[in-house]
Coordinates of C-alpha atoms and ligand atoms in Angstrom, one line a residue:
X1 CA -23.3 83.4 -56.9
X2 CA -21.5 80.1 -56.1
X3 CA -22.3 78.9 -52.6
X4 CA -19.3 78.7 -50.2
X5 CA -18.6 76.9 -46.9
X6 CA -20.1 79.8 -44.9
X7 CA -23.4 79.2 -46.8
X8 CA -23.3 75.5 -45.8
X9 CA -22.8 76.4 -42.1
X10 CA -25.8 78.8 -42.4
X11 CA -27.8 76.0 -44.0
X12 CA -26.8 73.7 -41.1
X13 CA -28.5 76.1 -38.7
X14 CA -31.6 76.2 -40.8
X15 CA -32.1 72.5 -40.9
X16 CA -30.9 71.8 -37.3
X17 CA -33.1 69.4 -35.4
X18 CA -35.2 68.6 -38.5
X19 CA -33.1 67.1 -41.2
X20 CA -29.6 66.8 -39.8
X21 CA -27.4 64.2 -38.1
X22 CA -28.4 61.1 -39.9
X23 CA -26.3 58.1 -38.9
X24 CA -22.9 57.3 -40.5
X25 CA -22.5 53.6 -40.1
X26 CA -19.8 51.1 -41.2
X27 CA -20.5 48.4 -43.7
X28 CA -18.5 45.4 -42.6
X29 CA -19.0 43.6 -45.9
X30 CA -18.0 46.6 -48.1
X31 CA -15.1 47.3 -45.7
X32 CA -13.9 43.7 -46.4
X33 CA -14.2 44.2 -50.1
X34 CA -12.2 47.5 -50.0
X35 CA -9.6 46.6 -47.4
X36 CA -10.4 50.0 -45.8
X37 CA -13.2 51.3 -43.7
X38 CA -16.4 51.8 -45.8
X39 CA -19.1 54.0 -44.3
X40 CA -22.8 54.6 -45.2
X41 CA -24.4 58.0 -44.6
X42 CA -28.1 57.0 -44.0
X43 CA -30.1 59.7 -45.7
X44 CA -32.8 57.1 -46.2
X45 CA -33.7 57.8 -42.6
X46 CA -34.8 61.4 -43.3
X47 CA -38.5 62.3 -42.5
X48 CA -39.4 62.3 -46.3
X49 CA -37.2 59.3 -47.0
X50 CA -34.5 61.2 -48.8
X51 CA -31.7 63.8 -48.4
X52 CA -33.6 66.4 -50.5
X53 CA -35.3 67.7 -47.4
X54 CA -32.0 69.5 -46.5
X55 CA -31.9 71.6 -49.7
X56 CA -35.6 72.1 -49.7
X57 CA -35.8 73.4 -46.1
X58 CA -32.9 75.8 -46.8
X59 CA -34.4 77.1 -50.0
X60 CA -37.9 77.5 -48.6
X61 CA -36.5 79.3 -45.6
X62 CA -34.8 81.7 -48.0
X63 CA -38.0 82.6 -49.9
X64 CA -39.1 86.1 -49.3
X65 CA -42.4 86.0 -51.1
X66 CA -45.2 84.9 -48.8
X67 CA -47.1 83.8 -51.9
X68 CA -45.5 80.4 -51.7
X69 CA -43.3 78.0 -53.7
X70 CA -43.6 75.8 -56.7
X71 CA -41.6 73.1 -58.5
X72 CA -42.0 70.4 -61.1
X73 CA -40.5 67.4 -59.4
X74 CA -42.7 64.4 -58.7
X75 CA -39.9 62.6 -56.9
X76 CA -37.9 63.3 -53.8
X77 CA -37.5 67.1 -54.4
X78 CA -41.3 67.5 -54.7
X79 CA -41.7 65.7 -51.4
X80 CA -39.0 67.9 -49.8
X81 CA -40.5 71.2 -51.0
X82 CA -44.0 70.1 -49.9
X83 CA -42.7 69.1 -46.5
X84 CA -40.6 72.3 -46.0
X85 CA -43.5 74.6 -47.1
X86 CA -45.9 72.9 -44.7
X87 CA -43.4 73.3 -41.9
X88 CA -43.1 77.0 -42.7
X89 CA -46.9 77.4 -43.2
X90 CA -46.6 78.6 -46.8
X91 CA -48.3 77.4 -50.0
X92 CA -46.6 74.8 -52.2
X93 CA -47.9 73.9 -55.7
X94 CA -46.2 70.9 -57.3
X95 CA -46.8 70.8 -61.1
X96 CA -46.9 67.5 -62.9
X97 CA -48.0 65.9 -66.1
X98 CA -51.1 63.7 -66.6
X99 CA -48.7 60.7 -67.0
X100 CA -47.5 60.8 -63.4
X101 CA -48.8 57.7 -61.5
X102 CA -51.6 58.3 -59.0
X103 CA -49.5 57.0 -56.1
X104 CA -47.0 59.8 -56.6
X105 CA -49.8 62.4 -56.8
X106 CA -51.3 61.0 -53.6
X107 CA -47.9 61.0 -51.9
X108 CA -47.3 64.7 -52.6
X109 CA -50.9 65.6 -51.5
X110 CA -50.5 63.7 -48.3
X111 CA -47.6 66.1 -47.5
X112 CA -50.0 69.0 -47.7
X113 CA -49.1 70.4 -51.1
X114 CA -51.5 71.4 -53.9
X115 CA -51.0 69.3 -57.1
X116 CA -51.5 71.0 -60.4
X117 CA -51.9 68.6 -63.4
X118 CA -50.9 70.2 -66.7
X119 CA -50.8 68.5 -70.0
X120 CA -49.1 65.3 -71.1
X121 CA -45.4 66.1 -70.7
X122 CA -42.8 67.4 -68.3
X123 CA -42.5 70.5 -70.5
X124 CA -46.2 71.3 -69.9
X125 CA -45.7 70.9 -66.2
X126 CA -42.7 73.3 -66.4
X127 CA -44.8 75.8 -68.3
X128 CA -47.4 75.7 -65.6
X129 CA -44.8 76.3 -62.9
X130 CA -43.5 79.3 -64.9
X131 CA -47.1 80.7 -65.2
X132 CA -47.5 80.4 -61.4
X133 CA -44.3 82.4 -61.0
X134 CA -45.3 85.1 -63.4
X135 CA -49.0 85.4 -62.5
X136 CA -49.3 84.4 -58.9
X137 CA -45.9 85.4 -57.5
X138 CA -44.8 81.9 -56.5
X139 CA -41.1 81.2 -56.2
X140 CA -39.8 78.2 -58.2
X141 CA -37.3 76.0 -56.5
X142 CA -34.9 74.1 -58.7
X143 CA -34.0 70.5 -57.5
X144 CA -30.3 71.1 -58.1
X145 CA -29.4 74.4 -59.7
X146 CA -30.0 76.7 -56.8
X147 CA -27.4 78.1 -54.3
X148 CA -29.6 77.4 -51.2
X149 CA -30.4 73.9 -52.4
X150 CA -26.7 73.2 -53.0
X151 CA -25.7 74.6 -49.6
X152 CA -28.4 72.5 -48.0
X153 CA -27.2 69.3 -49.6
X154 CA -23.6 70.4 -48.6
X155 CA -24.5 69.9 -44.9
X156 CA -24.1 66.1 -45.6
X157 CA -20.5 66.9 -46.4
X158 CA -20.1 68.8 -43.1
X159 CA -21.5 66.0 -41.1
X160 CA -19.5 63.3 -42.8
X161 CA -16.2 65.2 -42.3
X162 CA -17.0 65.9 -38.6
X163 CA -17.7 62.2 -37.9
X164 CA -14.8 60.9 -39.9
X165 CA -11.9 63.4 -40.4
X166 CA -9.6 60.7 -41.7
X167 CA -11.8 60.0 -44.7
X168 CA -10.1 59.9 -48.0
X169 CA -12.9 59.4 -50.6
X170 CA -16.6 60.2 -50.8
X171 CA -18.7 58.4 -53.5
X172 CA -21.7 60.5 -54.4
X173 CA -24.7 59.4 -56.5
X174 CA -24.9 62.0 -59.4
X175 CA -27.9 63.3 -61.3
X176 CA -28.5 67.0 -61.5
X177 CA -25.5 67.5 -59.3
X178 CA -26.9 69.6 -56.4
X179 CA -25.8 66.9 -54.0
X180 CA -22.4 66.3 -55.5
X181 CA -21.7 70.1 -55.8
X182 CA -22.6 70.8 -52.2
X183 CA -20.9 67.8 -50.7
X184 CA -17.7 68.3 -52.8
X185 CA -17.6 72.0 -52.0
X186 CA -18.1 71.6 -48.2
X187 CA -15.8 68.5 -47.8
X188 CA -12.9 70.1 -49.9
X189 CA -13.2 73.4 -48.0
X190 CA -12.6 71.4 -44.8
X191 CA -10.1 68.9 -46.2
X192 CA -8.6 69.9 -49.6
X193 CA -7.1 66.4 -50.1
X194 CA -10.4 64.6 -50.0
X195 CA -11.4 62.9 -53.3
X196 CA -15.1 63.2 -54.3
X197 CA -16.3 60.9 -57.1
X198 CA -19.7 61.2 -58.8
X199 CA -21.4 58.0 -59.9
X200 CA -24.3 57.6 -62.4
X201 CA -26.0 54.8 -64.3
X202 CA -24.6 54.3 -67.8
X203 CA -27.9 55.0 -69.6
X204 CA -29.0 58.7 -69.6
X205 CA -26.2 60.2 -67.4
X206 CA -26.7 63.9 -68.2
X207 CA -24.0 65.4 -65.8
X208 CA -21.4 62.8 -66.8
X209 CA -22.0 63.5 -70.5
X210 CA -22.0 67.3 -69.9
X211 CA -18.7 67.2 -68.1
X212 CA -17.2 65.2 -70.9
X213 CA -18.6 67.5 -73.6
X214 CA -17.5 70.6 -71.7
X215 CA -21.0 72.1 -71.7
X216 CA -24.5 71.0 -70.6
X217 CA -25.9 68.5 -73.1
X218 CA -29.3 66.8 -73.3
X219 CA -29.5 63.0 -73.0
X220 CA -32.4 60.7 -73.7
X221 CA -34.1 59.6 -70.5
X222 CA -34.6 55.9 -70.2
X223 CA -36.0 53.7 -67.4
X224 CA -33.4 52.7 -64.8
X225 CA -33.2 50.9 -61.5
X226 CA -31.7 54.2 -60.3
X227 CA -34.8 56.2 -61.4
X228 CA -33.9 59.1 -59.0
X229 CA -30.8 59.7 -61.1
X230 CA -32.7 60.3 -64.4
X231 CA -33.5 63.6 -66.0
X232 CA -31.4 66.4 -67.5
X233 CA -29.3 69.1 -65.9
X234 CA -30.9 72.0 -67.8
X235 CA -29.3 73.6 -70.8
X236 CA -29.1 76.9 -69.0
X237 CA -27.5 75.4 -65.9
X238 CA -25.7 78.1 -63.9
X239 CA -24.3 76.4 -60.8
X240 CA -24.4 72.7 -60.4
X241 CA -22.7 72.0 -63.7
X242 CA -19.7 74.3 -63.3
X243 CA -19.3 73.2 -59.6
X244 CA -19.4 69.5 -60.5
X245 CA -17.0 70.1 -63.4
X246 CA -14.5 71.9 -61.2
X247 CA -14.9 70.0 -57.9
X248 CA -15.3 66.3 -58.8
X249 CA -12.1 64.3 -59.1
X250 CA -13.8 61.8 -61.3
X251 CA -17.2 60.8 -62.7
X252 CA -17.9 57.1 -63.4
X253 CA -20.8 55.0 -64.7
X254 CA -22.3 51.7 -63.6
X255 CA -24.6 49.4 -65.6
X256 CA -28.1 48.3 -64.7
X257 CA -26.8 44.8 -63.9
X258 CA -24.2 46.2 -61.5
X259 CA -26.9 48.3 -59.8
X260 CA -29.1 45.2 -59.5
X261 CA -26.4 43.3 -57.8
X262 CA -25.4 46.2 -55.5
X263 CA -29.1 46.5 -54.4
X264 CA -28.9 42.9 -53.3
X265 CA -25.6 43.5 -51.5
X266 CA -27.0 46.5 -49.5
X267 CA -30.1 44.5 -48.6
X268 CA -28.5 41.2 -47.7
X269 CA -25.2 42.4 -46.2
X270 CA -26.3 45.6 -44.5
X271 CA -30.1 44.9 -44.2
X272 CA -30.9 48.3 -45.8
X273 CA -34.0 48.9 -48.0
X274 CA -33.0 51.7 -50.3
X275 CA -33.5 53.0 -53.9
X276 CA -31.3 51.9 -56.8
X277 CA -29.8 55.4 -56.9
X278 CA -28.2 54.8 -53.5
X279 CA -26.1 51.8 -54.5
X280 CA -24.2 53.2 -57.4
X281 CA -21.2 53.9 -55.1
X282 CA -21.2 50.3 -53.9
X283 CA -21.6 49.1 -57.5
X284 CA -18.5 51.2 -58.6
X285 CA -16.4 49.6 -55.8
X286 CA -17.7 46.1 -56.3
X287 CA -16.8 46.3 -60.0
X288 CA -13.4 47.9 -59.6
X289 CA -14.4 51.2 -61.2
X290 CA -12.9 53.3 -58.5
X291 CA -9.5 52.9 -56.8
X292 CA -10.0 52.9 -53.0
X293 CA -6.9 54.0 -51.1
X294 CA -8.3 54.6 -47.6
X295 CA -11.4 55.2 -45.6
X296 CA -14.4 55.8 -47.9
X297 CA -18.0 56.9 -47.5
X298 CA -21.0 56.8 -49.7
X299 CA -24.5 58.4 -49.3
X300 CA -27.5 56.2 -49.1
X301 CA -29.7 58.9 -50.6
X302 CA -33.2 57.7 -50.2
X303 CA -35.8 54.9 -49.6
X304 CA -38.7 56.0 -51.8
X305 CA -38.7 53.0 -54.0
X306 CA -41.3 50.9 -55.9
X307 CA -41.6 47.9 -53.5
X308 CA -42.8 45.5 -56.2
X309 CA -39.6 46.2 -58.3
X310 CA -37.5 46.0 -55.2
X311 CA -38.9 42.6 -54.2
X312 CA -38.2 41.4 -57.7
X313 CA -34.5 42.5 -57.4
X314 CA -33.9 41.0 -53.9
X315 CA -35.6 37.7 -54.8
X316 CA -33.5 37.4 -58.0
X317 CA -36.2 37.8 -60.6
X318 CA -35.9 39.3 -64.1
X319 CA -36.6 43.1 -64.2
X320 CA -37.9 44.8 -67.3
X321 CA -36.9 48.4 -67.9
X322 CA -38.5 49.6 -71.1
X323 CA -36.7 47.7 -73.9
X324 CA -34.1 46.4 -71.5
X325 CA -34.3 43.2 -69.6
X326 CA -32.1 42.5 -66.6
X327 CA -31.7 38.8 -66.2
X328 CA -32.6 37.6 -62.7
X329 CA -29.9 36.3 -60.4
X330 CA -30.4 35.2 -56.8
X331 CA -27.9 36.7 -54.4
X332 CA -25.0 34.4 -53.7
X333 CA -26.0 31.9 -56.4
Ligands
LIG401 C1 -32.1 63.7 -56.3 C2 -31.5 62.4 -55.9 C3 -30.2 62.0 -56.2 C4 -29.3 62.9 -57.0 O1 -29.1 64.2 -56.5 P1 -28.7 65.4 -57.6 O2 -28.5 66.6 -56.7 O3 -29.8 65.5 -58.6 O4 -27.4 65.0 -58.2 C5 -29.7 60.8 -55.7 N1 -30.5 59.9 -55.0 C6 -31.8 60.3 -54.7 C7 -32.6 59.3 -53.9 C8 -32.3 61.5 -55.1 O5 -33.6 61.8 -54.8

């Protein structure tokens, strides 16, 4: 069941001309910090603003049932599934709880998907998706624990290795692990000596804790600047957990303060507007948490951020995340 390199090549054909070939650009500032070339894979340039379109296109293309597809993600995976279903002319129903902000509901609707509001929790939304599968014949697409999704995300690994064969390390933002599993599998199949390191925020890092525990564990979800990295990996995880466990050379954590600073670095030094989830690789390097030995790349995974929050970060203001306050600091001050 584990996807292999041939599945990634097959996915590359499916997404060709739609979600492939994002730029891989050098960061002069980060290269100076590392003493080695440091490259940014710009998945923030994707049509939906995030890499998840790759996996969603591949998974939706693989769905046999004409009835349509469903998922529970209100974030980038929900956008990807909505976009891919519209492109293929099939129905997409995105299930969410009453607590989801209206802007997110509107964003998904604008991509042509139906929105189904069910109850006051993520569990209620999940139950509704399962009902749609059982009663209406829809196919549920997991954001990370699906072989076609993992193979789709793996196309990023193919493209990075084709552009820069001399690469030694890839730093991958890590949440449910579909991205890290696909990229590590593809890159290592092409170049076994490549190091692939997963990076998460230090509050609520489900995959990191699961790898340490030796089995999937649940973690408490707390607000983070890297909000796209929140959420669990599923206690019945079949693919992304064992693949990350076996393929990642290391998994490291960065703090909210380190993410805050790295968002400023990416903005002021590289002039890139991107989500907190994208800068965890930069944060790890800037704080000496990974040892860089040669050419290195990281993936700028998406741009779908809360602009009010982003403005606070780049202007050096305090940011409140639930019970945590990140003290403001102007860049360069
Ligand atoms: C989903 C997502 C990630 C993490 O991907 P996983 O496959 O869940 O590990 C990172 N960054 C962004 C912007 C995302 O949407």
